[in-house]
Coordinates of C-alpha atoms and ligand atoms in Angstrom, one line a residue:
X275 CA -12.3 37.0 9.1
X276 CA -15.5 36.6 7.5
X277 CA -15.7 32.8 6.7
X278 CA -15.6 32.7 2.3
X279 CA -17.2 28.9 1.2
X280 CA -15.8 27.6 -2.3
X281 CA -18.3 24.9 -4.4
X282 CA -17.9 22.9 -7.4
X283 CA -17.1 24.5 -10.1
X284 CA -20.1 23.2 -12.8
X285 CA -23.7 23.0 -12.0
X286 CA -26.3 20.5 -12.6
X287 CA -28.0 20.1 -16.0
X288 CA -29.9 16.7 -15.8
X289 CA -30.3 14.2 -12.9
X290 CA -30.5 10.6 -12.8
X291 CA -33.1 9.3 -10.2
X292 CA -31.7 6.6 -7.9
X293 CA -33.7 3.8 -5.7
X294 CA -34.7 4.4 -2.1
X295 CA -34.3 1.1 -0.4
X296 CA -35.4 -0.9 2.8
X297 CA -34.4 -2.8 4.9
X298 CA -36.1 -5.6 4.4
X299 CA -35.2 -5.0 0.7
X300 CA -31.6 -4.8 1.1
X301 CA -31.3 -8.0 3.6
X302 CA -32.7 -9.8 0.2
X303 CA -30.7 -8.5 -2.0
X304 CA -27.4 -8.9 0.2
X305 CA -27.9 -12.4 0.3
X306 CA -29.0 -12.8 -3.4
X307 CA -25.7 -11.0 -3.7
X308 CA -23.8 -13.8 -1.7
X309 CA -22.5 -10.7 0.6
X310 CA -20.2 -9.6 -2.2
X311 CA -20.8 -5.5 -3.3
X312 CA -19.6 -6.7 -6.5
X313 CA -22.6 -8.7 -7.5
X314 CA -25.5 -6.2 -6.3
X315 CA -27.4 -5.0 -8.7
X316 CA -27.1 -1.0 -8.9
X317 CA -30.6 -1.0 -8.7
X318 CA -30.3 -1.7 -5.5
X319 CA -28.4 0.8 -4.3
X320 CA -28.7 4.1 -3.0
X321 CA -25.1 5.5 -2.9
X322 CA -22.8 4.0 -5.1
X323 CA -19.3 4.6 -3.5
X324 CA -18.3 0.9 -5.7
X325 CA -15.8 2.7 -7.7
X326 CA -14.6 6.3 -8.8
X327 CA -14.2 3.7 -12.1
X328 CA -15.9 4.4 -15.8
X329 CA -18.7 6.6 -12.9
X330 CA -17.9 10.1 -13.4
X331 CA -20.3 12.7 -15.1
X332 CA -18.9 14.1 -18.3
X333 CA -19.5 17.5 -18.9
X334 CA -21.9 19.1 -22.1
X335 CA -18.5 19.6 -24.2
X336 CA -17.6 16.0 -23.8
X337 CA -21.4 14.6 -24.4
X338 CA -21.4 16.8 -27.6
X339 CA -18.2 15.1 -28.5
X340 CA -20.0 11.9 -28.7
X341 CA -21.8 13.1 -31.7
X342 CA -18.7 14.5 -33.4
X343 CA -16.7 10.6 -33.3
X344 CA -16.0 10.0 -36.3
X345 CA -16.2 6.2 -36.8
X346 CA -14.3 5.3 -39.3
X347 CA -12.4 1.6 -38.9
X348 CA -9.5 3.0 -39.9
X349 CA -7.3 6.3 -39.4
X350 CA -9.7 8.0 -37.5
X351 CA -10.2 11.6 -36.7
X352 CA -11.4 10.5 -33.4
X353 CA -8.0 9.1 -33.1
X354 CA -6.1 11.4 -33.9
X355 CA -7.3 14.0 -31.7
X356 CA -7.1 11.5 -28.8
X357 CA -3.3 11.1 -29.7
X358 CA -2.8 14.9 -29.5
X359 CA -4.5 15.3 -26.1
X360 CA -2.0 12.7 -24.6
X361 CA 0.6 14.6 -26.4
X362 CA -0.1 17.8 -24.9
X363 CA -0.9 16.8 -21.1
X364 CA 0.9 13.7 -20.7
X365 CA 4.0 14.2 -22.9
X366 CA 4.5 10.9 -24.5
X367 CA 4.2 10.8 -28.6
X368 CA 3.6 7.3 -29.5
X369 CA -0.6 6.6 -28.1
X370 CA -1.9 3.0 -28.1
X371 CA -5.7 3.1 -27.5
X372 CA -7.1 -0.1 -25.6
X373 CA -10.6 -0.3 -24.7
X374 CA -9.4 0.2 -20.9
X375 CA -6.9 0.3 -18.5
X376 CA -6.2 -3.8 -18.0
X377 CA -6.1 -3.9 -22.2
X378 CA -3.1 -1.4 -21.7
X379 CA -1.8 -3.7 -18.9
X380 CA -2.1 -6.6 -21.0
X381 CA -0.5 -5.3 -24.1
X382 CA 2.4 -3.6 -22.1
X383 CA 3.3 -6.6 -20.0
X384 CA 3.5 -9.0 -22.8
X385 CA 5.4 -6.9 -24.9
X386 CA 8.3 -6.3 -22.2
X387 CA 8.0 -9.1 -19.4
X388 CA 9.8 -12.4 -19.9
X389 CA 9.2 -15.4 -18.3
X390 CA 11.7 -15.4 -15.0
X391 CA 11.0 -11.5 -14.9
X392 CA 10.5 -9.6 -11.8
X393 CA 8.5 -6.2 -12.4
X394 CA 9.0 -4.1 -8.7
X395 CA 6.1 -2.1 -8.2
X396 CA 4.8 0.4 -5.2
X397 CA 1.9 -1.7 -4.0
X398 CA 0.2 -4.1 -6.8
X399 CA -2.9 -3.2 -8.5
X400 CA -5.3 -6.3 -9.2
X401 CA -5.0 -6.5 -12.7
X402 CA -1.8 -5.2 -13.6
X403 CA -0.4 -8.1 -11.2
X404 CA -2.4 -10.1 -12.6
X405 CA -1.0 -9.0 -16.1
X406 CA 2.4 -9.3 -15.1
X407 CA 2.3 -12.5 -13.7
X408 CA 0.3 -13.6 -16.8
X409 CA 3.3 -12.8 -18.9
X410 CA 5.6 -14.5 -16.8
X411 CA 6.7 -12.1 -14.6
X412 CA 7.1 -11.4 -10.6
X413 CA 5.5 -9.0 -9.1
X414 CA 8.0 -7.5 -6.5
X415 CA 6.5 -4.8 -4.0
X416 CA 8.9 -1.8 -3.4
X417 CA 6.4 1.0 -2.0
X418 CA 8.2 2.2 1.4
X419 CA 6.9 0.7 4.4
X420 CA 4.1 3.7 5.7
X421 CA 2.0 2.7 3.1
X422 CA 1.5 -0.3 4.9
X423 CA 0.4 1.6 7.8
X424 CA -2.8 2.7 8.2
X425 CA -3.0 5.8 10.5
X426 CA 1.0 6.8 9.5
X427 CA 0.2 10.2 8.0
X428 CA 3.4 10.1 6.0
X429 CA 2.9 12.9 2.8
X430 CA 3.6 10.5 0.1
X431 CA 2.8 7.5 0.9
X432 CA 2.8 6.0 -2.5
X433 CA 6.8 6.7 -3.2
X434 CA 9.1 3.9 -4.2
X435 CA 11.4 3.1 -1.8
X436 CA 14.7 3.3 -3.6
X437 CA 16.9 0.8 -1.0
X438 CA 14.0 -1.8 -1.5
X439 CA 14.7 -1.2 -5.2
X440 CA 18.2 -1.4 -5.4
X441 CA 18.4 -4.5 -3.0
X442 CA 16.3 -6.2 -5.7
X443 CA 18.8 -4.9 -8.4
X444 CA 21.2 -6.8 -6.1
X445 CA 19.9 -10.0 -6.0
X446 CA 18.6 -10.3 -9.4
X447 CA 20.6 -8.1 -11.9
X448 CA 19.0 -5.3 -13.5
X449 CA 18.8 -7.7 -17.0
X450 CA 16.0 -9.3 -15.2
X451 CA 14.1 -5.8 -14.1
X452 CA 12.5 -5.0 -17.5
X453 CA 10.3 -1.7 -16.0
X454 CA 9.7 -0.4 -12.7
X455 CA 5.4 -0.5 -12.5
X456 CA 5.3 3.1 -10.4
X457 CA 1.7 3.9 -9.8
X458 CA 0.3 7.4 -9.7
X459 CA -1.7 7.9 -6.5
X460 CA -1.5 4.4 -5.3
X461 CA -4.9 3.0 -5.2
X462 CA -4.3 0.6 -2.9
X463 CA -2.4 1.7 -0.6
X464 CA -5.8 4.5 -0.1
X465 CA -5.2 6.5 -3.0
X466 CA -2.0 7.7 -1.9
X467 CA 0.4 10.4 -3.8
X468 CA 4.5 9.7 -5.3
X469 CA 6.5 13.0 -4.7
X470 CA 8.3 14.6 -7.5
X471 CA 11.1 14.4 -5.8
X472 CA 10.9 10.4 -5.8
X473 CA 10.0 10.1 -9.4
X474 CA 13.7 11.8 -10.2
X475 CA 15.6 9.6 -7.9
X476 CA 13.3 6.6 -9.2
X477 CA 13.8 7.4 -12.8
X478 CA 17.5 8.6 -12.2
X479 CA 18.7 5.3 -10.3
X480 CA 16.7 3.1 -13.1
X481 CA 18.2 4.9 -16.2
X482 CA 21.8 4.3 -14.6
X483 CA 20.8 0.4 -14.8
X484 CA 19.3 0.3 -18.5
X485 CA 15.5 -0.3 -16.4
X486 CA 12.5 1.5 -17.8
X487 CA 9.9 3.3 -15.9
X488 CA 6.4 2.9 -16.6
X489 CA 4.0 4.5 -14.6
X490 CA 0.3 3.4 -14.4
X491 CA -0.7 7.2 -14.5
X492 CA -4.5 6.4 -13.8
X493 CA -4.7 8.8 -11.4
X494 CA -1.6 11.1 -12.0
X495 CA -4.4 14.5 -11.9
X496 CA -5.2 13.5 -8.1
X497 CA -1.5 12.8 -7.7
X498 CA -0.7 16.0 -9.0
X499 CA -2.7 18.1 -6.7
X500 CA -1.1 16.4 -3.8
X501 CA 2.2 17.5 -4.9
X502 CA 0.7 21.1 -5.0
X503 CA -0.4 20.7 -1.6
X504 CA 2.5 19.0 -0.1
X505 CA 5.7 19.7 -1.9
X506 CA 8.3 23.2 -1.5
X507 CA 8.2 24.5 -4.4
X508 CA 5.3 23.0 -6.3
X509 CA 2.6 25.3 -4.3
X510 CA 2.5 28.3 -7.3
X511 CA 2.2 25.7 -10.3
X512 CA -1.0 24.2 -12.1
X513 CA -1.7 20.6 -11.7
X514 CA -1.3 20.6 -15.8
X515 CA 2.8 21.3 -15.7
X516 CA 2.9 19.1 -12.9
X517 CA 0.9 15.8 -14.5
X518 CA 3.5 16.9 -17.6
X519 CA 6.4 17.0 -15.3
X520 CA 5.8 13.5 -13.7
X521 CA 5.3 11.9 -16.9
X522 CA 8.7 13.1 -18.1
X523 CA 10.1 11.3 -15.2
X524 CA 8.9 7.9 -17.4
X525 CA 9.7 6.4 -20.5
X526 CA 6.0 5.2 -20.8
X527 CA 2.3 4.6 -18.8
X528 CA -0.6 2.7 -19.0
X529 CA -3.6 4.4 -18.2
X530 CA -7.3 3.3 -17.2
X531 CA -8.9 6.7 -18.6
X532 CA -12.3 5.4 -16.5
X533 CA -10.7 8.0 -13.4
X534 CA -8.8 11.1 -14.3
X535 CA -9.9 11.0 -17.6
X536 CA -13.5 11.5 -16.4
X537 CA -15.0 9.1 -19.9
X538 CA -17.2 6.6 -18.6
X539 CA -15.1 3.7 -20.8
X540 CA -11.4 3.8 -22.6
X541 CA -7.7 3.6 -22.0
X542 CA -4.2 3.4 -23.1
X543 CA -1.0 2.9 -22.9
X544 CA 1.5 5.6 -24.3
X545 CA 5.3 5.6 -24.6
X546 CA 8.7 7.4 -26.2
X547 CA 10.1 4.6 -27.7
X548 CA 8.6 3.8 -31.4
X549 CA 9.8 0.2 -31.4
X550 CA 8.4 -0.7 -27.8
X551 CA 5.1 1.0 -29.5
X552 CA 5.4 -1.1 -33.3
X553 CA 5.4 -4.0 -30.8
X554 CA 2.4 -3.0 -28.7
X555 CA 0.6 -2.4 -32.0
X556 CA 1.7 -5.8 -33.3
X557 CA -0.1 -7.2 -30.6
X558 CA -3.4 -4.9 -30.4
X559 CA -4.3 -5.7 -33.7
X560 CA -4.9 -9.2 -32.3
X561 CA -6.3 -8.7 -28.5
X562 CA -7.7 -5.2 -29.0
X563 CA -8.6 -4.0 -32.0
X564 CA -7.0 -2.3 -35.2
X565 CA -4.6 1.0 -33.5
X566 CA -6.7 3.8 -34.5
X567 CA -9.4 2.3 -32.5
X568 CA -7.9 -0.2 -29.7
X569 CA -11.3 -1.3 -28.5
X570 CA -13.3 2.5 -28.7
X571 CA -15.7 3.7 -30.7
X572 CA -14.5 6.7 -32.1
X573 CA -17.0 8.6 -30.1
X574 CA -15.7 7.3 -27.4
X575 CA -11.9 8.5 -28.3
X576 CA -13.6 11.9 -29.1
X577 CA -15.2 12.6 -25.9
X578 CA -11.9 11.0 -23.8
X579 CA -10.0 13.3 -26.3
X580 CA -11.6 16.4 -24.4
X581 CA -12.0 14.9 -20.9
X582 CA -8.4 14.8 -21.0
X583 CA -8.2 18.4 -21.5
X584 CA -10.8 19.4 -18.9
X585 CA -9.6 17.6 -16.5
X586 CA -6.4 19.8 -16.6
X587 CA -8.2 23.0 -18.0
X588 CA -8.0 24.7 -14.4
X589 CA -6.8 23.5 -11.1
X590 CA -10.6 24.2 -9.5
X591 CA -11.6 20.6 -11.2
X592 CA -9.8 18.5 -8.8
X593 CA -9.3 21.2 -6.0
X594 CA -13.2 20.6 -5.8
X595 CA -13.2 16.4 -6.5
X596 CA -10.5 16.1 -3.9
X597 CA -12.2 18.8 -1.7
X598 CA -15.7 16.5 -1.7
X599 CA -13.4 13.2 -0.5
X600 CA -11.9 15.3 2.1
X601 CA -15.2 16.4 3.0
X602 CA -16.1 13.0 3.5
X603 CA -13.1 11.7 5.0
X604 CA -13.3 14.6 7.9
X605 CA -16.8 14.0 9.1
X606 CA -15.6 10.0 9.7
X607 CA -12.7 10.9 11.6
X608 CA -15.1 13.2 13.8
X609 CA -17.2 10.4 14.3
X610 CA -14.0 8.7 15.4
X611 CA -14.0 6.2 13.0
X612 CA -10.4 4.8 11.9
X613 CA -9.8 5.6 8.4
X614 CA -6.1 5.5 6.1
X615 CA -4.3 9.0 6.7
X616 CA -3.8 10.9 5.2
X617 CA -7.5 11.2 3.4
X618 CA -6.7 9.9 -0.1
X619 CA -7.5 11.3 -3.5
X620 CA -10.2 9.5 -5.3
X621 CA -12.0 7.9 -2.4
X622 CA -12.0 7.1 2.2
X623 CA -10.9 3.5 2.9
X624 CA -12.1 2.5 6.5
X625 CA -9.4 0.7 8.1
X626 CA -11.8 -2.8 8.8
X627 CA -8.9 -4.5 10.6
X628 CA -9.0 -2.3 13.3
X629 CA -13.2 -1.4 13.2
X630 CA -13.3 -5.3 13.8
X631 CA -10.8 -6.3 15.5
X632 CA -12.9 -9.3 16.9
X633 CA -13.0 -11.0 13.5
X634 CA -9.7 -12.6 12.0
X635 CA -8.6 -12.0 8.8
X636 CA -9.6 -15.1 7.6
X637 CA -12.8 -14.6 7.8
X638 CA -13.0 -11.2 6.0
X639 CA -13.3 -8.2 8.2
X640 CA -13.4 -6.0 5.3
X641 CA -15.7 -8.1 3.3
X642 CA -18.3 -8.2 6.0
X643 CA -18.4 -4.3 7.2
X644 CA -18.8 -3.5 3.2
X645 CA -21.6 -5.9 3.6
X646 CA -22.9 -4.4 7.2
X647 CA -22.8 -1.1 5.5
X648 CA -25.0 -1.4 2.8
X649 CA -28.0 -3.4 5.4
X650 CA -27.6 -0.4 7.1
X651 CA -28.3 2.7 4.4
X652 CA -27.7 1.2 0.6
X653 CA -24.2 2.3 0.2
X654 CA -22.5 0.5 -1.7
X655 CA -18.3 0.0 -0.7
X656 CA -15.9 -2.3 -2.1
X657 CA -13.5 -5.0 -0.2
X658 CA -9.9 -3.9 -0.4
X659 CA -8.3 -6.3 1.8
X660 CA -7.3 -10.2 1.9
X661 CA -10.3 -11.2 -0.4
X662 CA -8.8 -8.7 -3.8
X663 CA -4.9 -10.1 -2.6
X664 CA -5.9 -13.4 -3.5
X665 CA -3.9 -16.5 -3.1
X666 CA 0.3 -16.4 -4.6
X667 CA 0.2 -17.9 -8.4
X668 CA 3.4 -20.4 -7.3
X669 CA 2.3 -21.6 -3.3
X670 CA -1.7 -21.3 -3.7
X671 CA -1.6 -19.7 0.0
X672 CA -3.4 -16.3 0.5
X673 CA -1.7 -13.2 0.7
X674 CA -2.1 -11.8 3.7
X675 CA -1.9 -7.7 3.0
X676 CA -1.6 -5.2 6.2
X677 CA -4.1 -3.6 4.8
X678 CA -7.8 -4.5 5.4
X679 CA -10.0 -1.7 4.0
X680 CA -13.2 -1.2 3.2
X681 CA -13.0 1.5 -0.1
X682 CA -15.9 4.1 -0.5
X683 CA -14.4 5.3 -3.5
X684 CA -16.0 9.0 -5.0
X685 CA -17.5 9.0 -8.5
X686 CA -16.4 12.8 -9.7
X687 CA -19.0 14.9 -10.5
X688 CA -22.0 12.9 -9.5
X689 CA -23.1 13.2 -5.7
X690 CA -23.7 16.0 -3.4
X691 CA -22.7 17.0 -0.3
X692 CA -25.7 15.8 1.2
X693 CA -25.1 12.5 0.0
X694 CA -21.8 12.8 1.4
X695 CA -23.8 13.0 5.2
X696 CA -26.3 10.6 4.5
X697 CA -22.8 8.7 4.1
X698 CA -21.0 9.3 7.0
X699 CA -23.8 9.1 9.1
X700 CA -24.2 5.4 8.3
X701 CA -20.9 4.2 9.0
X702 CA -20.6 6.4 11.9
X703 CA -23.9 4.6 12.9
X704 CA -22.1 1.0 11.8
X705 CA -19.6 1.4 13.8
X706 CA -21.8 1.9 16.9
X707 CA -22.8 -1.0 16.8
X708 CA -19.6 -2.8 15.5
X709 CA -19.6 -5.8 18.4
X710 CA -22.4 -7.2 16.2
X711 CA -20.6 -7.7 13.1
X712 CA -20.1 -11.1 12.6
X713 CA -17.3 -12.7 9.5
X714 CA -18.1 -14.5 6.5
X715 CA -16.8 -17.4 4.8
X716 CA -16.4 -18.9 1.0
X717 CA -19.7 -20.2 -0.3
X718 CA -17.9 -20.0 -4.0
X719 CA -13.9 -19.3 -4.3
X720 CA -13.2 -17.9 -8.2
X721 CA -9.8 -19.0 -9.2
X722 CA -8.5 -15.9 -10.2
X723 CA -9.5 -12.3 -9.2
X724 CA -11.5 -13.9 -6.9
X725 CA -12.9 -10.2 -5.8
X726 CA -15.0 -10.2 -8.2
X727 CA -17.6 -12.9 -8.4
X728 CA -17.0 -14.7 -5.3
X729 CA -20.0 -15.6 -3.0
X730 CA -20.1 -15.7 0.6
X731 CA -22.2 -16.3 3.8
X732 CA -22.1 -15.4 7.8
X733 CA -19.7 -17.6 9.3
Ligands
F0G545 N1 -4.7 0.7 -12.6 C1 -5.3 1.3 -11.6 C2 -4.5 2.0 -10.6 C3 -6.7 1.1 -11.4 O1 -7.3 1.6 -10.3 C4 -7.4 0.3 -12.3 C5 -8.8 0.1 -12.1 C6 -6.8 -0.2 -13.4 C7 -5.4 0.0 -13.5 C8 -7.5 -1.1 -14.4 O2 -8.2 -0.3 -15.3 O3 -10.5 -1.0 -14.8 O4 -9.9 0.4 -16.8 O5 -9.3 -2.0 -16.7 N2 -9.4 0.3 -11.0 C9 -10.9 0.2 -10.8 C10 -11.1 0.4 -9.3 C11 -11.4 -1.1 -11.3 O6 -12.3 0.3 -8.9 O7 -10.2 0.8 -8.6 P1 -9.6 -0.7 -15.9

């Protein structure tokens, strides 16, 4: 057999010139950074592997959408087009627009959570903990038990583990479960799929107990193709019945349209029930803006309007954006670098714990090799380990996650494969010379997502 290459399917119609850094250059702007990826400035950095968040390239028909918005305060045409795109790929008819995914988070979890609450979810996300415990609530995690191992190369590691979920049930009474938070794709957990099969069960068991489902479907494209991939009977349909079919499984999302979504800004929630959304309107008008706006400008609602319909127009869109992170993810492993298995959708999470093993948890192992990596060639990863757990609201003590990982998350549509080597070929060349790494400790503790703005130094 003749070997037959596929490639992305787009080309290139303008380029952004990036920064070729030193060393010398870096070591300054690493420590003017306190060690934290977070407050680098991007023009000093090469690769920018940060986040696959609010990064992607939007395509010719979404830039010509900008000068189409229609930017009218009220009743919008922007608006309404963006309500009709959710309509037709996700399913839901009632669209709140937020100005991004944590607005949605917000507005969702004060609208259902009480005070006393607990809100089960598979693996936390930063902010939507955050938003739950703001409103009151207790975040419970339910994901199964793989997720929490690194090299387990379990197909869906992102599913809800139902026995975890009916135990809580148990002990709490299903009066005190307002929604189940089931993430798409689990972010944390490495970008890591939910089967179809456990979205049934999950939504059967909660209907049967009068407990909603709402899914953070942020990623529920990358999920989808996974599903494809890895589940009988999935294998001859497009990723656009299958994002449709997972959302009927809900009775509502939140969605941070910065991924899938492919806009560089926007989100928001959506839902079946017109009185949870008359609620979720009540309260946008206040923390958002008015609800034919949320927070966007209408151009913005206009372009997300048709980067929700490209991302689902063929299957060769994410075929090729999870095809680039698997490209990635491959030449580490050769390298024999220990990465989450199996490679997830939207970016490679080096397992840190086990790169460096010689430094405790306490003093950051993740923290520091995101550090170590951009001395070595300007990439730029992001924690995802003890430092983004932060501390528990009630006992002040850290959470101490299973998971140390360094993130080198994939922008879609905006590096090559070349960039993809000059990638790997750092860390492979980092974790050479790993035995060097030293830890780091607080130089500046924020109190809440701490992630974000804290400072550091070598310990
Ligand atoms: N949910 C998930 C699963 C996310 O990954 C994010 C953001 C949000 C919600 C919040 O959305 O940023 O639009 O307010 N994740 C980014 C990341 C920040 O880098 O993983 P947002």
């Amino acid at each position: 057999m003749t070997r037959r290459s596929w490639a992305e399917p787009w080309k290139i119609k303008m380029v952004e010139p990036i920064t070729m850094t030193t060393r010398a250059h870096r070591e300054q702007a690493l420590q003017a950074a306190g060690y934290n990826s977070f407050l680098l400035q991007s023009d000093d950095v090469y690769i920018d592997l940060l986040t696959d968040s609010g990064t992607s390239a939007m395509s010719d028909h979404m830039w010509a959408g900008l000068m189409e918005g229609d930017e009218a305060y009220a009743g919008s045409r922007s608006f309404r087009h963006l309500c009709e795109a959710v309509e037709e790929v996700y399913g839901y008819p009632e669209t709140i627009p937020t100005h991004q995914g944590r607005g949605a988070e917000h507005i969702m979890s004060q609208v259902l959570i009480s005070p006393g609450d607990s809100v089960p979810g598979n693996m936390y996300f930063t902010t939507t903990r955050f938003h739950q415990e703001y409103a009151g609530g207790r975040f419970v995690d339910v994901i199964v038990d793989e997720a929490h191992q690194p090299s387990s190369t379990h197909p869906f590691k992102g599913n809800v583990d139902l026995a975890k979920l009916q135990a809580l049930i148990d002990e709490v009474g299903a009066d005190k479960i307002p929604y189940v938070s089931a993430e798409t794709n689990v972010n944390m957990a490495g970008g890591q799929p939910m089967s179809m099969a456990n979205l049934r069960d999950l939504y059967a068991l909660c209907s049967r107990h009068g407990i909603l489902v709402m899914l953070d479907a942020t990623r529920a494209l990358e999920n989808a193709w996974f599903i494809k991939q890895r589940e009988p009977g999935y294998e001859n349909k497009s990723v656009r019945e299958i994002v449709l079919e997972i959302c009927s499984y809900s009775d509502g999302a939140t969605v941070s349209s910065k991924k899938d979504n492919l806009v560089n800004i926007g989100g928001f929630m959506a839902v079946r029930d017109p009185e949870i959304a008359r609620k979720a309107r009540a309260l946008l008008v206040a923390f958002e803006g008015l609800q034919t706006y949320g927070g966007m400008a209408g151009r913005d609602m206009e372009a997300l309007s048709r980067g929700i319909r490209e991302m689902v127009a063929s299957d060769d869109h994410v075929r090729a954006r999870i095809g680039q992170v698997e490209y990635l993810g491959n030449l580490l492993i050769g390298g024999g670098v220990p990465i989450v298995l199996p490679i997830g959708g939207h970016g490679v999470f080096v397992d840190a714990g086990a790169v460096l093993s010689h430094i405790p948890q306490d003093e950051f192992p993740a923290q520091a090799l995101t550090a170590a990596v951009y001395l070595d060639s300007g990439v730029r990863g992001m924690e995802r380990g003890i430092v983004s757990a932060g501390r528990d609201a009630t006992t002040g003590e850290n959470h101490r996650p299973k998971l140390e990982l360094m993130r080198l998350a994939i922008p879609r549509r905006v590096y090559t494969q070349s960039h993809m080597d000059v990638v790997a070929e750092s860390i492979i060349e980092v974790y050479r010379q790993r035995e060097q790494i030293r830890g780091l400790r607080f130089t500046y503790e924020p109190p809440a997502l701490r992630f974000f703005q804290a400072r550091f130094e070598p310990v």
